[in-house]
Short mmCIF file of C-alpha atoms and ligand atoms in Angstrom, two decimals:
data_model
loop_
_atom_site.label_atom_id
_atom_site.label_comp_id
_atom_site.label_asym_id
_atom_site.label_seq_id
_atom_site.Cartn_x
_atom_site.Cartn_y
_atom_site.Cartn_z
CA UNK A 1 -34.44 12.53 -2.66
CA UNK A 2 -31.80 11.92 -0.02
CA UNK A 3 -31.44 13.56 3.37
CA UNK A 4 -27.69 13.08 2.94
CA UNK A 5 -27.71 16.36 0.99
CA UNK A 6 -29.55 19.34 2.43
CA UNK A 7 -30.53 22.28 0.26
CA UNK A 8 -31.86 25.67 1.37
CA UNK A 9 -32.01 29.15 -0.13
CA UNK A 10 -31.13 32.34 1.73
CA UNK A 11 -30.90 35.82 0.15
CA UNK A 12 -30.08 34.48 -3.32
CA UNK A 13 -27.65 31.86 -2.02
CA UNK A 14 -28.40 28.16 -2.48
CA UNK A 15 -26.73 26.43 0.47
CA UNK A 16 -25.92 22.79 -0.30
CA UNK A 17 -24.75 20.76 2.69
CA UNK A 18 -23.27 17.28 2.37
CA UNK A 19 -24.94 15.67 5.34
CA UNK A 20 -23.59 12.23 6.20
CA UNK A 21 -21.39 13.21 9.14
CA UNK A 22 -21.07 9.68 10.61
CA UNK A 23 -19.21 8.72 7.40
CA UNK A 24 -17.35 12.03 7.13
CA UNK A 25 -19.81 13.00 4.37
CA UNK A 26 -18.41 10.33 2.01
CA UNK A 27 -20.35 10.68 -1.22
CA UNK A 28 -22.73 7.98 -2.44
CA UNK A 29 -24.22 7.80 -5.93
CA UNK A 30 -27.46 9.21 -4.55
CA UNK A 31 -25.61 12.17 -3.00
CA UNK A 32 -23.81 12.92 -6.28
CA UNK A 33 -27.23 12.92 -7.93
CA UNK A 34 -28.55 15.51 -5.47
CA UNK A 35 -25.43 17.68 -5.88
CA UNK A 36 -25.72 17.45 -9.69
CA UNK A 37 -29.40 18.46 -9.51
CA UNK A 38 -28.64 21.42 -7.23
CA UNK A 39 -26.32 22.88 -9.87
CA UNK A 40 -28.97 22.49 -12.59
CA UNK A 41 -31.55 24.11 -10.30
CA UNK A 42 -29.25 27.06 -9.57
CA UNK A 43 -28.63 27.76 -13.24
CA UNK A 44 -32.37 27.59 -14.01
CA UNK A 45 -33.79 29.48 -11.02
CA UNK A 46 -33.54 33.29 -11.15
CA UNK A 47 -33.95 33.40 -7.35
CA UNK A 48 -30.58 31.67 -6.98
CA UNK A 49 -27.48 33.69 -7.83
CA UNK A 50 -24.76 31.77 -6.00
CA UNK A 51 -24.37 28.21 -4.72
CA UNK A 52 -22.47 27.49 -1.52
CA UNK A 53 -21.20 23.97 -0.85
CA UNK A 54 -20.31 22.86 2.66
CA UNK A 55 -20.31 19.80 4.90
CA UNK A 56 -22.12 18.83 8.09
CA UNK A 57 -20.16 17.98 11.22
CA UNK A 58 -16.37 18.09 11.24
CA UNK A 59 -15.72 17.12 7.60
CA UNK A 60 -16.25 18.73 4.21
CA UNK A 61 -16.21 15.32 2.54
CA UNK A 62 -14.02 12.20 2.72
CA UNK A 63 -14.57 11.78 -1.02
CA UNK A 64 -16.26 8.98 -2.88
CA UNK A 65 -17.80 6.28 -0.71
CA UNK A 66 -15.20 3.53 -0.82
CA UNK A 67 -17.88 0.84 -0.59
CA UNK A 68 -19.41 2.25 -3.79
CA UNK A 69 -15.96 2.25 -5.41
CA UNK A 70 -15.61 -1.43 -4.53
CA UNK A 71 -19.00 -2.22 -6.14
CA UNK A 72 -18.32 0.00 -9.14
CA UNK A 73 -15.47 -2.30 -10.11
CA UNK A 74 -18.02 -4.97 -11.00
CA UNK A 75 -21.42 -3.29 -11.49
CA UNK A 76 -22.57 0.05 -12.89
CA UNK A 77 -24.10 1.14 -9.57
CA UNK A 78 -25.69 4.42 -10.49
CA UNK A 79 -26.26 4.36 -14.24
CA UNK A 80 -28.93 6.97 -15.11
CA UNK A 81 -31.35 6.99 -18.07
CA UNK A 82 -29.02 9.58 -19.68
CA UNK A 83 -26.33 6.88 -19.85
CA UNK A 84 -24.25 8.94 -17.43
CA UNK A 85 -23.57 8.06 -13.84
CA UNK A 86 -24.48 10.53 -11.10
CA UNK A 87 -20.82 11.22 -10.42
CA UNK A 88 -20.29 12.04 -14.11
CA UNK A 89 -23.35 14.32 -14.06
CA UNK A 90 -22.08 16.08 -10.95
CA UNK A 91 -18.58 16.65 -12.28
CA UNK A 92 -19.83 17.82 -15.67
CA UNK A 93 -22.47 20.13 -14.19
CA UNK A 94 -19.88 21.57 -11.84
CA UNK A 95 -17.45 22.25 -14.68
CA UNK A 96 -20.17 23.79 -16.85
CA UNK A 97 -22.07 25.77 -14.18
CA UNK A 98 -23.04 29.26 -15.30
CA UNK A 99 -23.52 30.83 -11.85
CA UNK A 100 -20.78 31.10 -9.24
CA UNK A 101 -20.12 28.25 -6.85
CA UNK A 102 -18.39 28.85 -3.53
CA UNK A 103 -17.01 26.12 -1.27
CA UNK A 104 -16.83 26.50 2.49
CA UNK A 105 -14.42 23.75 3.55
CA UNK A 106 -15.24 23.09 7.19
CA UNK A 107 -12.91 20.13 7.80
CA UNK A 108 -11.19 17.41 5.86
CA UNK A 109 -11.52 17.37 2.09
CA UNK A 110 -10.36 14.14 0.46
CA UNK A 111 -10.32 12.92 -3.16
CA UNK A 112 -13.29 14.32 -5.05
CA UNK A 113 -13.69 16.66 -2.06
CA UNK A 114 -10.59 18.44 -3.38
CA UNK A 115 -11.24 17.80 -7.07
CA UNK A 116 -14.53 19.66 -6.83
CA UNK A 117 -12.78 22.69 -5.34
CA UNK A 118 -10.79 23.11 -8.55
CA UNK A 119 -14.07 23.83 -10.34
CA UNK A 120 -15.46 26.17 -7.69
CA UNK A 121 -15.07 29.89 -8.18
CA UNK A 122 -14.10 30.71 -4.61
CA UNK A 123 -12.89 28.38 -1.88
CA UNK A 124 -12.81 29.35 1.79
CA UNK A 125 -11.64 27.05 4.57
CA UNK A 126 -11.54 26.79 8.33
CA UNK A 127 -8.17 26.76 10.07
CA UNK A 128 -8.34 23.04 10.77
CA UNK A 129 -9.40 22.01 7.25
CA UNK A 130 -7.09 19.64 5.39
CA UNK A 131 -6.77 18.75 1.72
CA UNK A 132 -5.69 15.38 0.38
CA UNK A 133 -5.89 13.59 -2.98
CA UNK A 134 -4.90 9.98 -2.25
CA UNK A 135 -5.99 8.58 -5.63
CA UNK A 136 -2.69 6.77 -6.25
CA UNK A 137 -2.76 5.32 -2.71
CA UNK A 138 -6.08 3.75 -3.68
CA UNK A 139 -4.77 2.42 -7.00
CA UNK A 140 -6.68 5.17 -8.80
CA UNK A 141 -5.84 8.22 -10.90
CA UNK A 142 -7.02 11.84 -10.69
CA UNK A 143 -10.39 12.80 -12.19
CA UNK A 144 -12.54 15.58 -13.64
CA UNK A 145 -9.77 17.44 -15.45
CA UNK A 146 -7.79 17.85 -12.25
CA UNK A 147 -4.39 16.89 -13.70
CA UNK A 148 -4.74 19.93 -15.93
CA UNK A 149 -6.47 22.25 -13.45
CA UNK A 150 -4.29 21.58 -10.44
CA UNK A 151 -0.97 22.06 -12.20
CA UNK A 152 -2.34 25.20 -13.84
CA UNK A 153 -3.34 26.48 -10.42
CA UNK A 154 -0.34 25.57 -8.25
CA UNK A 155 2.40 24.44 -10.68
CA UNK A 156 3.47 20.96 -11.74
CA UNK A 157 5.81 20.25 -8.80
CA UNK A 158 3.21 21.07 -6.17
CA UNK A 159 0.55 19.21 -8.14
CA UNK A 160 2.74 16.11 -8.46
CA UNK A 161 3.52 16.33 -4.75
CA UNK A 162 -0.20 16.17 -3.96
CA UNK A 163 -1.14 13.56 -6.57
CA UNK A 164 1.80 11.17 -6.30
CA UNK A 165 2.38 11.23 -2.55
CA UNK A 166 -1.25 11.71 -1.47
CA UNK A 167 0.06 14.02 1.26
CA UNK A 168 -2.28 16.06 3.42
CA UNK A 169 -2.12 19.88 3.17
CA UNK A 170 -3.15 22.23 5.95
CA UNK A 171 -5.46 25.14 5.20
CA UNK A 172 -2.60 27.56 5.80
CA UNK A 173 -0.42 25.76 3.23
CA UNK A 174 -3.32 25.44 0.80
CA UNK A 175 -3.81 29.19 0.91
CA UNK A 176 -0.08 29.86 0.56
CA UNK A 177 0.15 27.83 -2.68
CA UNK A 178 -3.04 29.31 -4.12
CA UNK A 179 -5.31 26.28 -3.82
CA UNK A 180 -7.85 28.27 -1.81
CA UNK A 181 -8.79 31.95 -1.49
CA UNK A 182 -8.92 32.51 2.26
CA UNK A 183 -8.81 30.88 5.70
CA UNK A 184 -10.99 31.75 8.72
CA UNK A 185 -11.09 30.46 12.28
CA UNK A 186 -13.23 27.31 12.27
CA UNK A 187 -16.11 28.84 14.21
CA UNK A 188 -16.17 31.96 11.99
CA UNK A 189 -16.06 30.07 8.67
CA UNK A 190 -19.80 29.39 8.19
CA UNK A 191 -20.67 33.04 8.87
CA UNK A 192 -17.82 34.48 6.79
CA UNK A 193 -18.43 32.17 3.82
CA UNK A 194 -22.18 32.87 3.82
CA UNK A 195 -21.56 36.61 4.18
CA UNK A 196 -19.31 36.53 1.10
CA UNK A 197 -21.78 34.39 -0.83
CA UNK A 198 -24.61 36.82 -0.05
CA UNK A 199 -22.45 39.80 -1.03
CA UNK A 200 -21.70 38.12 -4.36
CA UNK A 201 -25.40 37.31 -4.81
CA UNK A 202 -26.19 41.02 -4.40
CA UNK A 203 -23.86 42.07 -7.23
CA UNK A 204 -24.93 42.68 -10.84
CA UNK A 205 -25.81 39.12 -11.91
CA UNK A 206 -24.92 39.42 -15.56
CA UNK A 207 -21.53 40.99 -14.82
CA UNK A 208 -20.84 38.19 -12.33
CA UNK A 209 -21.82 35.43 -14.78
CA UNK A 210 -19.80 36.92 -17.63
CA UNK A 211 -16.76 37.40 -15.38
CA UNK A 212 -16.99 33.77 -14.30
CA UNK A 213 -17.21 32.70 -17.94
CA UNK A 214 -14.23 34.88 -18.89
CA UNK A 215 -12.18 33.25 -16.13
CA UNK A 216 -13.16 29.71 -17.14
CA UNK A 217 -13.83 29.65 -20.88
CA UNK A 218 -10.25 29.63 -22.18
CA UNK A 219 -9.49 26.46 -20.27
CA UNK A 220 -12.76 24.68 -21.03
CA UNK A 221 -11.53 22.62 -24.02
CA UNK A 222 -8.40 21.50 -22.12
CA UNK A 223 -10.43 20.64 -19.03
CA UNK A 224 -12.92 18.64 -21.13
CA UNK A 225 -10.11 16.74 -22.84
CA UNK A 226 -8.38 15.97 -19.53
CA UNK A 227 -11.69 14.92 -17.96
CA UNK A 228 -12.31 12.44 -20.76
CA UNK A 229 -8.82 10.94 -20.72
CA UNK A 230 -8.72 10.74 -16.93
CA UNK A 231 -12.21 9.19 -16.97
CA UNK A 232 -11.05 6.34 -19.22
CA UNK A 233 -8.03 5.57 -17.01
CA UNK A 234 -10.09 5.98 -13.85
CA UNK A 235 -12.70 3.48 -15.08
CA UNK A 236 -10.05 0.96 -16.03
CA UNK A 237 -8.18 1.33 -12.71
CA UNK A 238 -11.47 0.99 -10.83
CA UNK A 239 -11.73 -2.57 -12.14
CA UNK A 240 -8.10 -3.35 -11.29
CA UNK A 241 -6.68 -5.63 -8.61
CA UNK A 242 -4.71 -2.64 -7.33
CA UNK A 243 -7.96 -0.95 -6.29
CA UNK A 244 -9.36 -4.18 -4.82
CA UNK A 245 -6.29 -4.47 -2.62
CA UNK A 246 -6.39 -0.79 -1.57
CA UNK A 247 -10.07 -0.80 -0.65
CA UNK A 248 -9.89 -4.14 1.17
CA UNK A 249 -6.97 -2.71 3.13
CA UNK A 250 -9.01 0.41 4.09
CA UNK A 251 -11.94 -1.57 5.45
CA UNK A 252 -9.64 -4.13 7.12
CA UNK A 253 -7.75 -1.18 8.70
CA UNK A 254 -4.37 -2.33 7.39
CA UNK A 255 -1.71 -0.96 5.03
CA UNK A 256 -2.24 -1.89 1.38
CA UNK A 257 0.37 -4.27 -0.08
CA UNK A 258 1.12 -3.47 -3.74
CA UNK A 259 4.33 -5.56 -3.85
CA UNK A 260 2.82 -8.26 -6.08
CA UNK A 261 1.81 -5.84 -8.86
CA UNK A 262 4.06 -4.97 -11.79
N1 COA B 301 -16.04 5.87 2.11
C1 COA B 301 -16.77 5.14 2.96
N2 COA B 301 -16.70 5.28 4.30
C2 COA B 301 -15.87 6.22 4.77
C3 COA B 301 -15.08 7.01 3.93
C4 COA B 301 -15.19 6.82 2.54
N3 COA B 301 -14.52 7.54 1.67
N4 COA B 301 -14.34 7.86 4.69
C5 COA B 301 -14.66 7.59 5.96
N5 COA B 301 -15.57 6.61 6.01
C6 COA B 301 -16.21 6.04 7.20
C7 COA B 301 -15.25 5.14 7.96
O1 COA B 301 -15.23 3.84 7.38
C8 COA B 301 -15.87 5.19 9.34
O2 COA B 301 -17.00 4.35 9.33
P1 COA B 301 -17.32 3.42 10.64
O3 COA B 301 -17.53 4.40 11.77
O4 COA B 301 -18.54 2.67 10.24
O5 COA B 301 -16.08 2.58 10.84
C9 COA B 301 -16.39 6.62 9.44
O6 COA B 301 -16.53 7.07 8.09
C10 COA B 301 -15.47 7.56 10.17
O7 COA B 301 -14.19 7.47 9.56
P2 COA B 301 -12.83 7.20 10.38
O8 COA B 301 -11.85 6.58 9.45
O9 COA B 301 -13.14 6.46 11.66
O10 COA B 301 -12.44 8.71 10.75
P3 COA B 301 -10.99 9.32 10.89
O11 COA B 301 -11.20 10.71 11.37
O12 COA B 301 -10.11 8.42 11.68
O13 COA B 301 -10.41 9.36 9.41
C11 COA B 301 -10.45 9.81 7.04
C12 COA B 301 -11.07 10.11 8.43
C13 COA B 301 -11.29 10.55 6.01
C14 COA B 301 -9.02 10.32 7.01
C15 COA B 301 -10.45 8.30 6.79
O14 COA B 301 -11.76 7.81 7.08
C16 COA B 301 -10.14 7.96 5.37
O15 COA B 301 -8.97 7.91 5.00
N6 COA B 301 -11.17 7.70 4.54
C17 COA B 301 -10.99 7.33 3.16
C18 COA B 301 -10.84 8.55 2.32
C19 COA B 301 -10.63 8.20 0.87
O16 COA B 301 -9.72 7.49 0.53
N7 COA B 301 -11.53 8.71 0.00
C20 COA B 301 -11.54 8.45 -1.40
C21 COA B 301 -10.54 9.32 -2.06
S1 COA B 301 -10.42 9.01 -3.79
#
């Protein structure tokens, strides 16, 4: 158990809060484990009809903990008895979830913080939320089927613009290009997102589950294929000198220098 992920249930909604605000809710292996377990619990527990992901403080999540990334280059930090890492379990459970998952993006969403949104069924954000996928800036590549999902969702030019430049999108822009469903004033977001989650939880559960499946099932094989291919490249980049340079630069608060790489 970790208190870096808080879980509660309210009127059929499982509220899952990433709770490491001093580190902008950057995700550790332990946190991924708790998030992965919450999805399994939701699918198994008839009292839960919808899961709502959000973040504590002023961030949704700053993505994978960069210290863990640095260690992962040399040691399998969170290998589970299943042979899968917690991050793999989380991303697979998220992609395969049977019940709806809503994200309430209350601030910055970076890296996997955006990747996970592509697997959620509904994404709401506060006005000041931002969205950024700086994988390339870190010497990494996209993950979890996102090269397929993102271009399917917003088109290849917009997807390339996010992946290759690592630029930051505002909530307004994210809504305009179809990355998210709706934007609310920051202070109204928690109430509005929970209200919508509860309304969904009150609907006919089987109709909701089947509708979710109908929306997702056609793409499942392509997503699985992309997830596997991306995973191989991601693992190999994680061990690369490009990543070492990028992560050292982050913690040394300097710009990464990739000029020596070919
Ligand atoms: N991993 C580990 N620690 C992180 C982190 C991450 N992904 N993101 C933020 N933190 C830590 C910072 O190191 C800092 O810790 P400190 O107070 O001990 O120095 C703390 O969280 C607050 O972050 P800070 O950078 O001071 O806040 P900011 O508002 O100026 O910037 C971000 C926020 C998210 C833009 C910036 O922290 C950032 O770029 N983080 C890296 C994001 C990233 O690359 N994620 C992986 C994507 S694949």
